[in-house]
PDB file of C-alpha atoms and ligand atoms in Angstrom:
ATOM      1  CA  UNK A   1      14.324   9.420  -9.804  1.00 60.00           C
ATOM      2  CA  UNK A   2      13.619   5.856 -10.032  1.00 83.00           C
ATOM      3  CA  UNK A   3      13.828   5.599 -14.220  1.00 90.00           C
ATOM      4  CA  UNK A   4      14.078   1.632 -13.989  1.00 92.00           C
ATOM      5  CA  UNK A   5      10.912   1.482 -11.648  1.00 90.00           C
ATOM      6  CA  UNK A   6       9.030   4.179 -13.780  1.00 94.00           C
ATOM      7  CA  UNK A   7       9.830   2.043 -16.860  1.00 95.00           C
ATOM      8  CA  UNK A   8       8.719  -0.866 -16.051  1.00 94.00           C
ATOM      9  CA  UNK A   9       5.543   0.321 -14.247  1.00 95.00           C
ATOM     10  CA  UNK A  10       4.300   2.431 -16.920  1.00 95.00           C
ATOM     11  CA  UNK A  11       4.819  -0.108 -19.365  1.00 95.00           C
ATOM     12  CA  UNK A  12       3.200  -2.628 -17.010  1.00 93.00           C
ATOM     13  CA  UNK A  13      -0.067  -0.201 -15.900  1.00 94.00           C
ATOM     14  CA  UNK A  14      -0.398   0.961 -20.200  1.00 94.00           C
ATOM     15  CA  UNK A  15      -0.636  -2.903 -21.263  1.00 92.00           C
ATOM     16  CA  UNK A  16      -3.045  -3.568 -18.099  1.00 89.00           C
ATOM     17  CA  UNK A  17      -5.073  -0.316 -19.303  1.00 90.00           C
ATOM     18  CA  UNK A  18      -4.902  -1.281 -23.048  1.00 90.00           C
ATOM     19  CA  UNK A  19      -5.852  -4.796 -22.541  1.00 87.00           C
ATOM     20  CA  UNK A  20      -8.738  -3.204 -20.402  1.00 84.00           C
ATOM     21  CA  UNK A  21      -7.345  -5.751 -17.361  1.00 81.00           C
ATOM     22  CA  UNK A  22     -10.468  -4.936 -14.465  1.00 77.00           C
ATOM     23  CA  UNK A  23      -8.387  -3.511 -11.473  1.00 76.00           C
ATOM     24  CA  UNK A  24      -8.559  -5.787  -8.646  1.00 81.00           C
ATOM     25  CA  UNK A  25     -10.823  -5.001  -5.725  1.00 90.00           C
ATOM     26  CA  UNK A  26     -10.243  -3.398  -2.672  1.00 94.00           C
ATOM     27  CA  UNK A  27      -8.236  -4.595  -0.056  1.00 96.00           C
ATOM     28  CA  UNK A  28     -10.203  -6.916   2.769  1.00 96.00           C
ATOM     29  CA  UNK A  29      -7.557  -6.338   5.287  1.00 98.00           C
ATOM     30  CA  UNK A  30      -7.399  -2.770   4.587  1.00 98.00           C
ATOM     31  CA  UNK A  31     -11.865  -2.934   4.899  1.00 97.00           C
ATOM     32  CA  UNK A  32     -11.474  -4.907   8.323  1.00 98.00           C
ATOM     33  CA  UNK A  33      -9.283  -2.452   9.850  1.00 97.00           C
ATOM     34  CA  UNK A  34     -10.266   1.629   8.403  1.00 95.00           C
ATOM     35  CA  UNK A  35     -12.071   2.674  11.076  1.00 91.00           C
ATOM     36  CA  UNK A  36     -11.331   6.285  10.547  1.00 97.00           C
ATOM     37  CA  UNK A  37     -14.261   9.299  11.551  1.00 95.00           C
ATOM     38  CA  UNK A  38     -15.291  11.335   8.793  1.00 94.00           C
ATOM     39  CA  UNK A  39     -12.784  13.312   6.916  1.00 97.00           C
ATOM     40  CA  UNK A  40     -10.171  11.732   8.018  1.00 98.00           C
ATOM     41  CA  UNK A  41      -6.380  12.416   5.916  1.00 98.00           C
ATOM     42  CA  UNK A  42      -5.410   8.984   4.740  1.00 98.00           C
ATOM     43  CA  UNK A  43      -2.165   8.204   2.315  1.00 98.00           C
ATOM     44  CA  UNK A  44      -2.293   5.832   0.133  1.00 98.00           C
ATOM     45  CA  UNK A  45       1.764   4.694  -0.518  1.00 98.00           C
ATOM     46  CA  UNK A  46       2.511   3.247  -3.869  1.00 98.00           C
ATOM     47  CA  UNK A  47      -1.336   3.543  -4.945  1.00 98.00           C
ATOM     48  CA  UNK A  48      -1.237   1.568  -8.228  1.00 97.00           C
ATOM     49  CA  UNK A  49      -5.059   2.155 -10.040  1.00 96.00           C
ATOM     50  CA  UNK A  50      -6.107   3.281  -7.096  1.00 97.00           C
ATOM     51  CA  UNK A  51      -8.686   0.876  -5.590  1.00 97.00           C
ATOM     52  CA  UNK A  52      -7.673   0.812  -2.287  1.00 98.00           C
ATOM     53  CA  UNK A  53      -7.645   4.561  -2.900  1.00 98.00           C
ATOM     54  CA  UNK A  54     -11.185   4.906  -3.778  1.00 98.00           C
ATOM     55  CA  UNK A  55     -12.662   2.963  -1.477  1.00 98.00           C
ATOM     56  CA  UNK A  56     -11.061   5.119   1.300  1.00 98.00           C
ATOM     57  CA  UNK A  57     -12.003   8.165  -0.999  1.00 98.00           C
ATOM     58  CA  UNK A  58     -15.887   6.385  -0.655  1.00 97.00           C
ATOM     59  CA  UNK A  59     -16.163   5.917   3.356  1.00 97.00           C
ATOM     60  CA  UNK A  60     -15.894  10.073   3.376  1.00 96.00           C
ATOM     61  CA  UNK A  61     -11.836  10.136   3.770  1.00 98.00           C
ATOM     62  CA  UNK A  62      -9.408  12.713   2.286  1.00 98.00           C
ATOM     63  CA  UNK A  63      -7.094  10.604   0.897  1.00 98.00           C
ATOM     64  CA  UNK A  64      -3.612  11.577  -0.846  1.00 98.00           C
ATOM     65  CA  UNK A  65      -2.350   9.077  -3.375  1.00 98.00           C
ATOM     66  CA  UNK A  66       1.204   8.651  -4.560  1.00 98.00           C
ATOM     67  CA  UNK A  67       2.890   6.420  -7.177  1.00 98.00           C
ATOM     68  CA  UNK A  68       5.369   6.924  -9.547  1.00 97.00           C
ATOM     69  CA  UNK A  69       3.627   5.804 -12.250  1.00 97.00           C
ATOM     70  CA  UNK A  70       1.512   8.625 -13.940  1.00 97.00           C
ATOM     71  CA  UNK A  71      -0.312   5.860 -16.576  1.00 97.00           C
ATOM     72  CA  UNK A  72      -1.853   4.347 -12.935  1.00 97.00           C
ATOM     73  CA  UNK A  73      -2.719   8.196 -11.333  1.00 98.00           C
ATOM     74  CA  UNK A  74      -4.470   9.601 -14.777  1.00 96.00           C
ATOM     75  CA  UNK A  75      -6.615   6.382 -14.480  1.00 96.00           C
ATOM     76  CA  UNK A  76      -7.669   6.654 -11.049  1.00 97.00           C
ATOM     77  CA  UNK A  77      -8.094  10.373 -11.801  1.00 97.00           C
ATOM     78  CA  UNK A  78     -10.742   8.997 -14.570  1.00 96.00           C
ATOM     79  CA  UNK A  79     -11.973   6.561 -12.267  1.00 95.00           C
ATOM     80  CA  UNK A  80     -12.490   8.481  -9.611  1.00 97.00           C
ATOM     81  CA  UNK A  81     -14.114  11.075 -11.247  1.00 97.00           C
ATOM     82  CA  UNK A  82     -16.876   8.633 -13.131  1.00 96.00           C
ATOM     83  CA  UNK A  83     -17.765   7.490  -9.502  1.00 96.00           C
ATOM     84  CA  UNK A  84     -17.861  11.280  -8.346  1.00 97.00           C
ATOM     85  CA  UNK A  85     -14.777  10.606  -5.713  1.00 97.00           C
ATOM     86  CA  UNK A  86     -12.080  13.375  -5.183  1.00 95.00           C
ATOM     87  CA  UNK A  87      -8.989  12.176  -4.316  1.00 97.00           C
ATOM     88  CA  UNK A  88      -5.646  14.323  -4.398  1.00 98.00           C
ATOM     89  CA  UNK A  89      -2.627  12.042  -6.660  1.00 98.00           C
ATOM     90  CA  UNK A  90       0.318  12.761  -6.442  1.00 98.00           C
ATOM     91  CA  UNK A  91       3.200  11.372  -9.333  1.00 98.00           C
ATOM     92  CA  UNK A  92       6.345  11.186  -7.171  1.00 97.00           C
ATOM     93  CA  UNK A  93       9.278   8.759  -6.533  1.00 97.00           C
ATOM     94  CA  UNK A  94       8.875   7.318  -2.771  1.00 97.00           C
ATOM     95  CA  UNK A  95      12.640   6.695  -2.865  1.00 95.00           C
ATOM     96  CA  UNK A  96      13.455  10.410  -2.380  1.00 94.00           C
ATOM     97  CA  UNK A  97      10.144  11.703  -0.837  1.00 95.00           C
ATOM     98  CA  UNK A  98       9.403  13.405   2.332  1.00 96.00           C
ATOM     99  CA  UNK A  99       5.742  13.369   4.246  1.00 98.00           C
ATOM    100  CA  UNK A 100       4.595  16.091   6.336  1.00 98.00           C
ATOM    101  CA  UNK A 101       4.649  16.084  10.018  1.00 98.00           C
ATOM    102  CA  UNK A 102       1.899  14.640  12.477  1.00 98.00           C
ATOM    103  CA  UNK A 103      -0.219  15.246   9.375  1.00 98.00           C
ATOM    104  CA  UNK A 104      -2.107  11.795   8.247  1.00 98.00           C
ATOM    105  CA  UNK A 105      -4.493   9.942  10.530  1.00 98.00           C
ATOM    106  CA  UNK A 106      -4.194   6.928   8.554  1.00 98.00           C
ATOM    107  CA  UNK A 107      -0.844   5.493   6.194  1.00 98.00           C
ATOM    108  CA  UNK A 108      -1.899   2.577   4.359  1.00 98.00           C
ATOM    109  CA  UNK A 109       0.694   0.508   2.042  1.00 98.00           C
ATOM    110  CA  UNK A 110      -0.453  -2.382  -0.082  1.00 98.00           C
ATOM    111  CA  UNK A 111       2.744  -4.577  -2.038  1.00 96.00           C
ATOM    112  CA  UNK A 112       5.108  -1.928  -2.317  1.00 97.00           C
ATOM    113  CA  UNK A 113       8.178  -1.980   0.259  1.00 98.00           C
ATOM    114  CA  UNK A 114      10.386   0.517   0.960  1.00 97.00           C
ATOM    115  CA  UNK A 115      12.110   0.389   4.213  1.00 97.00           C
ATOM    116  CA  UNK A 116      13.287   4.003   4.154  1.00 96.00           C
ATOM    117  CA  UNK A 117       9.656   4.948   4.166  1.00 98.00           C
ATOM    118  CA  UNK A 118       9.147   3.333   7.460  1.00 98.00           C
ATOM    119  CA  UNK A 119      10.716   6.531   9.677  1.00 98.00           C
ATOM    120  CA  UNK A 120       8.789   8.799   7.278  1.00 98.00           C
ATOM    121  CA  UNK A 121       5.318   6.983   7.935  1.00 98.00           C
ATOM    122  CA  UNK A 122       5.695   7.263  11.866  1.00 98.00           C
ATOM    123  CA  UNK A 123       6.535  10.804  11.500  1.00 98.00           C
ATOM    124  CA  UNK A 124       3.794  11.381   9.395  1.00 98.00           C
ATOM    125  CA  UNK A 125       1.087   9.862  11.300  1.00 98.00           C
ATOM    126  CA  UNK A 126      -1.159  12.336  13.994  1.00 98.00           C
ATOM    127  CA  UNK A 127      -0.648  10.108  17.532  1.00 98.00           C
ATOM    128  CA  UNK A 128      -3.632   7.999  17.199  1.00 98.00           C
ATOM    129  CA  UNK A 129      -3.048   7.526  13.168  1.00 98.00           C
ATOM    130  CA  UNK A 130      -3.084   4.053  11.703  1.00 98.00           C
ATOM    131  CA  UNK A 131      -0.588   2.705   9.792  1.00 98.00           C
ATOM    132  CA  UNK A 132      -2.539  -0.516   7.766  1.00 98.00           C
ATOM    133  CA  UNK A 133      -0.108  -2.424   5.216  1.00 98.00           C
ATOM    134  CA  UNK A 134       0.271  -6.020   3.825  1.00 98.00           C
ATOM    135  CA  UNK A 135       2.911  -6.972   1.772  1.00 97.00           C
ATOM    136  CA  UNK A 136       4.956 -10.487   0.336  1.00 96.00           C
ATOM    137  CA  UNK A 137       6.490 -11.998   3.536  1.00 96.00           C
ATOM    138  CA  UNK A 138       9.669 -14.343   2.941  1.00 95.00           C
ATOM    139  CA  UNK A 139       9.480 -17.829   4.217  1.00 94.00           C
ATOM    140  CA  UNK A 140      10.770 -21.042   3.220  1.00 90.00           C
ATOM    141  CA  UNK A 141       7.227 -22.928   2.579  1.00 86.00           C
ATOM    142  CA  UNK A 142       6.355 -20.351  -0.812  1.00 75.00           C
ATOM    143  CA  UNK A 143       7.749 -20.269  -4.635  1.00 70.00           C
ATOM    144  CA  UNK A 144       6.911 -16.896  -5.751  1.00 78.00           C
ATOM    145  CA  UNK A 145       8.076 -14.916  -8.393  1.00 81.00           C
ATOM    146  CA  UNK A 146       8.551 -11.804  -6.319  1.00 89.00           C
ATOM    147  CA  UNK A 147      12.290 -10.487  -5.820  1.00 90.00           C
ATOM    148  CA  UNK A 148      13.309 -11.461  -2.187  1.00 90.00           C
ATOM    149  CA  UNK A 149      13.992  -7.706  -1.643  1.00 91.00           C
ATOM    150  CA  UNK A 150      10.372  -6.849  -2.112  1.00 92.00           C
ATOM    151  CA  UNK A 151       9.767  -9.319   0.846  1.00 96.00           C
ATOM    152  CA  UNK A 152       9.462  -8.603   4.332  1.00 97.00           C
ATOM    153  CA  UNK A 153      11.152 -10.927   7.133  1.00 97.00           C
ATOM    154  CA  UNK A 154       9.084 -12.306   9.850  1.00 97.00           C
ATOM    155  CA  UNK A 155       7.689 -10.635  11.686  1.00 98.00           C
ATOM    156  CA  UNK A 156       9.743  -7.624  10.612  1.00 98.00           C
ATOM    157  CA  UNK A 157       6.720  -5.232  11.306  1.00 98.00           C
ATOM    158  CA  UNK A 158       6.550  -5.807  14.669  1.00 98.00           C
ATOM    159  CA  UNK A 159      10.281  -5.205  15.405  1.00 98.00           C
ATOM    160  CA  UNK A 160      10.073  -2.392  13.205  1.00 98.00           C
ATOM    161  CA  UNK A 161       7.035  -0.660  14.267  1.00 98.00           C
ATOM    162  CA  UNK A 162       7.557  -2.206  18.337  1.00 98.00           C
ATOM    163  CA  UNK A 163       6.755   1.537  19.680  1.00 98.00           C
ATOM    164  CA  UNK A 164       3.295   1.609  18.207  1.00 98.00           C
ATOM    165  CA  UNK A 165       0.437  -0.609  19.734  1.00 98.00           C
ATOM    166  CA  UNK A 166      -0.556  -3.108  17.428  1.00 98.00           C
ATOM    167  CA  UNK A 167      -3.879  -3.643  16.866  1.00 98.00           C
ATOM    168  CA  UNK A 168      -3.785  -6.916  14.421  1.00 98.00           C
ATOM    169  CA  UNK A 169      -1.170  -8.906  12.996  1.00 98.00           C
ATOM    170  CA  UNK A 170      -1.314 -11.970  10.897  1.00 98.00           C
ATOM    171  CA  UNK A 171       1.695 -14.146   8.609  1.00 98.00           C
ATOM    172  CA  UNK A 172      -0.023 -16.585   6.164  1.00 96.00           C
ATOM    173  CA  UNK A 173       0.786 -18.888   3.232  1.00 95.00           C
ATOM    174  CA  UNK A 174      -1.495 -19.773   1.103  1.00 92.00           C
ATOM    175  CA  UNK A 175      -2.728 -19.979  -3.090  1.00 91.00           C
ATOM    176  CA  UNK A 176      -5.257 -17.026  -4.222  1.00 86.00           C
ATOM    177  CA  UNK A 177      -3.598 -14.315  -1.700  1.00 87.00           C
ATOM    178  CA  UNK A 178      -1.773 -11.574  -2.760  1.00 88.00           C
ATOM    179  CA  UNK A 179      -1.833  -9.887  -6.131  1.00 86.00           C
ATOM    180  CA  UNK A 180       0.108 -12.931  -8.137  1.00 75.00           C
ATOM    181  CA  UNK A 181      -2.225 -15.134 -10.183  1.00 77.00           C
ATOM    182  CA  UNK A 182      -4.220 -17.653  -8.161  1.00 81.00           C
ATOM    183  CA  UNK A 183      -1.825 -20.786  -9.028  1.00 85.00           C
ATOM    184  CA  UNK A 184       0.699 -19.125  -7.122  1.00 87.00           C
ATOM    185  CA  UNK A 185       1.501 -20.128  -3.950  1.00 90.00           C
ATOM    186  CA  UNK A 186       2.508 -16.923  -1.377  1.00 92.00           C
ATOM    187  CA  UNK A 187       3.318 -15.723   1.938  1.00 95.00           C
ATOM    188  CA  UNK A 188       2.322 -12.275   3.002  1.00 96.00           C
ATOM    189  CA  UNK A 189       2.604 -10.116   6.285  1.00 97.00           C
ATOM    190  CA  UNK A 190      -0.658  -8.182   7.094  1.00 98.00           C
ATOM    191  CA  UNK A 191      -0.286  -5.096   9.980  1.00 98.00           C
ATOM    192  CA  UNK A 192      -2.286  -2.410  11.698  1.00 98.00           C
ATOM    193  CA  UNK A 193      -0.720  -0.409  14.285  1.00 98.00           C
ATOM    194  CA  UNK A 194      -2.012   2.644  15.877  1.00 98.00           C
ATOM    195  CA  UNK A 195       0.889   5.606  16.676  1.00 98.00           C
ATOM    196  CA  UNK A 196       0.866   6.142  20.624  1.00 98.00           C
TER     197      UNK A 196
HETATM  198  C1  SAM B 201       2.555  -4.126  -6.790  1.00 61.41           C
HETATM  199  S1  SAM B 201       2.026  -2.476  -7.161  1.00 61.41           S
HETATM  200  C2  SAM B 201       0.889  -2.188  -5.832  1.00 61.41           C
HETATM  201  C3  SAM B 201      -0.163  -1.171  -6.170  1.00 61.41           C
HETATM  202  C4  SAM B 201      -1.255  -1.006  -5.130  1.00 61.41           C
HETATM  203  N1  SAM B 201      -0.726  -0.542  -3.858  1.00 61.41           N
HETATM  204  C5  SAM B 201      -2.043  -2.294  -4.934  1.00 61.41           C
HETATM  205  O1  SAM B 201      -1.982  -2.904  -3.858  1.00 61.41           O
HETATM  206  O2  SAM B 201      -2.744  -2.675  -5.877  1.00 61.41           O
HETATM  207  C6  SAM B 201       3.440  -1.524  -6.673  1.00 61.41           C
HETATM  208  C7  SAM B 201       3.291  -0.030  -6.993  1.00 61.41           C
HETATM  209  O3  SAM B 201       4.459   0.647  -6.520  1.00 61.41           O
HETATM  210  C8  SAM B 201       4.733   1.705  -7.410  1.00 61.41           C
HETATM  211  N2  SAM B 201       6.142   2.096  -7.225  1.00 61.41           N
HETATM  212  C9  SAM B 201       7.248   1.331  -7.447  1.00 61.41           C
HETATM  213  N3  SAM B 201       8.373   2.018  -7.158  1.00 61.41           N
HETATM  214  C10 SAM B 201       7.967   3.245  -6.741  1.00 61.41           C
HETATM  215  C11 SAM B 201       8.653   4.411  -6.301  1.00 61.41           C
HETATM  216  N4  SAM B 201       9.989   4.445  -6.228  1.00 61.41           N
HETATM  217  N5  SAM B 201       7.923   5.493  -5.935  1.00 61.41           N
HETATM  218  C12 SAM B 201       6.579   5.472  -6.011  1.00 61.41           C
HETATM  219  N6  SAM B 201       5.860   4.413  -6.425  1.00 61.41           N
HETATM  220  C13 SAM B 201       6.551   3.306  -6.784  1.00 61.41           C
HETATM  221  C14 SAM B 201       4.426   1.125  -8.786  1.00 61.41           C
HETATM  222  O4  SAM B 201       4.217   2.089  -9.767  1.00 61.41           O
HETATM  223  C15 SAM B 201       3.175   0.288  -8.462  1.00 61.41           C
HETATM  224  O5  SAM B 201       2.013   1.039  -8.712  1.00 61.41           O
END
């Protein structure tokens, strides 16, 4: 288990949740590119509140979410329930997790890496499945915050996922991307690849 992430997560999600900070919306590139039928299993890695979550919960998807930080999955749970969504959350450390087998037909991943995941997700995903993510991307144009190891290399998704087709791929830098405050100038790697 993870203690230092827990930590500093649940203390992070209890002051957001205290302070009554409005979770941010869902995801655009994650709306451009779910394009799933009804029903569909989708996995929501490192879910956070859960917006991404319930919006994939609110286009008629079975969606799992996982994150290691219970504070965040009791108030999606709340959330969820107030907007009538059902949504199955699970409170588990991705750093020692396994996913079932040609089970999901969609893995999506919003700012949370964890390269070990990456031979998990393609087992995970039915042939066909989607795997949609965007994360910090390292570069030498931004100044953010964010620990280099929570960055992505260039095009590091493509090498990485080079057996699926990819369907869209885009690097950018720019201010009022990402989840840092709007002042903050980042890079970020946005994917959707489709398991052959
Ligand atoms: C930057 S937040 C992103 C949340 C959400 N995906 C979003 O885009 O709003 C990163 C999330 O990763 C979760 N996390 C960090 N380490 C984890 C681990 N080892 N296992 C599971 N979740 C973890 C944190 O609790 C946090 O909710």
């Amino acid at each position: 288990m993870s203690i230092a992430e827990k930590t500093k997560w649940g203390k992070k999600y209890r002051g957001k949740l205290q302070n009554k900070i409005p979770p941010k919306i869902h995801n655009e590139w994650l709306e451009k590119w779910s394009t799933f039928p009804d029903n569909a299993r989708i996995l929501d890695l490192a879910s956070g509140l859960g917006t991404n979550a319930l919006y994939m919960a609110s286009q008629r998807n079975n969606v799992v979410a996982i994150d290691i930080a219970e504070e965040a999955l009791f108030a999606l749970k709340r959330n969820a329930l107030s907007k009538d969504l059902n949504l199955d959350l699970v409170v588990a450390d991705l750093d020692c997790f396994f996913l079932p087998e040609n089970y999901f037909d969609g893995v999506i991943c919003f700012y949370y890496l964890n390269r070990n995941l990456f031979g998990e997700i393609r087992k995970s995903l039915k042939s066909g499945g989607l795997f949609i993510m965007e994360t910090y991307l390292h570069t030498d144009e931004n100044n953010s915050a964010v620990n280099q190891r929570y960055k992505l290399k260039q095009k590091e998704l493509l090498l990485e996922f080079r057996d699926f087709e990819v369907l869209d791929y885009v690097e950018e830098t720019c201010y009022g991307i990402a989840l840092e405050d709007n002042n903050q100038l980042n890079s970020i790697a946005k994917f959707c690849g489709r398991k052959r």
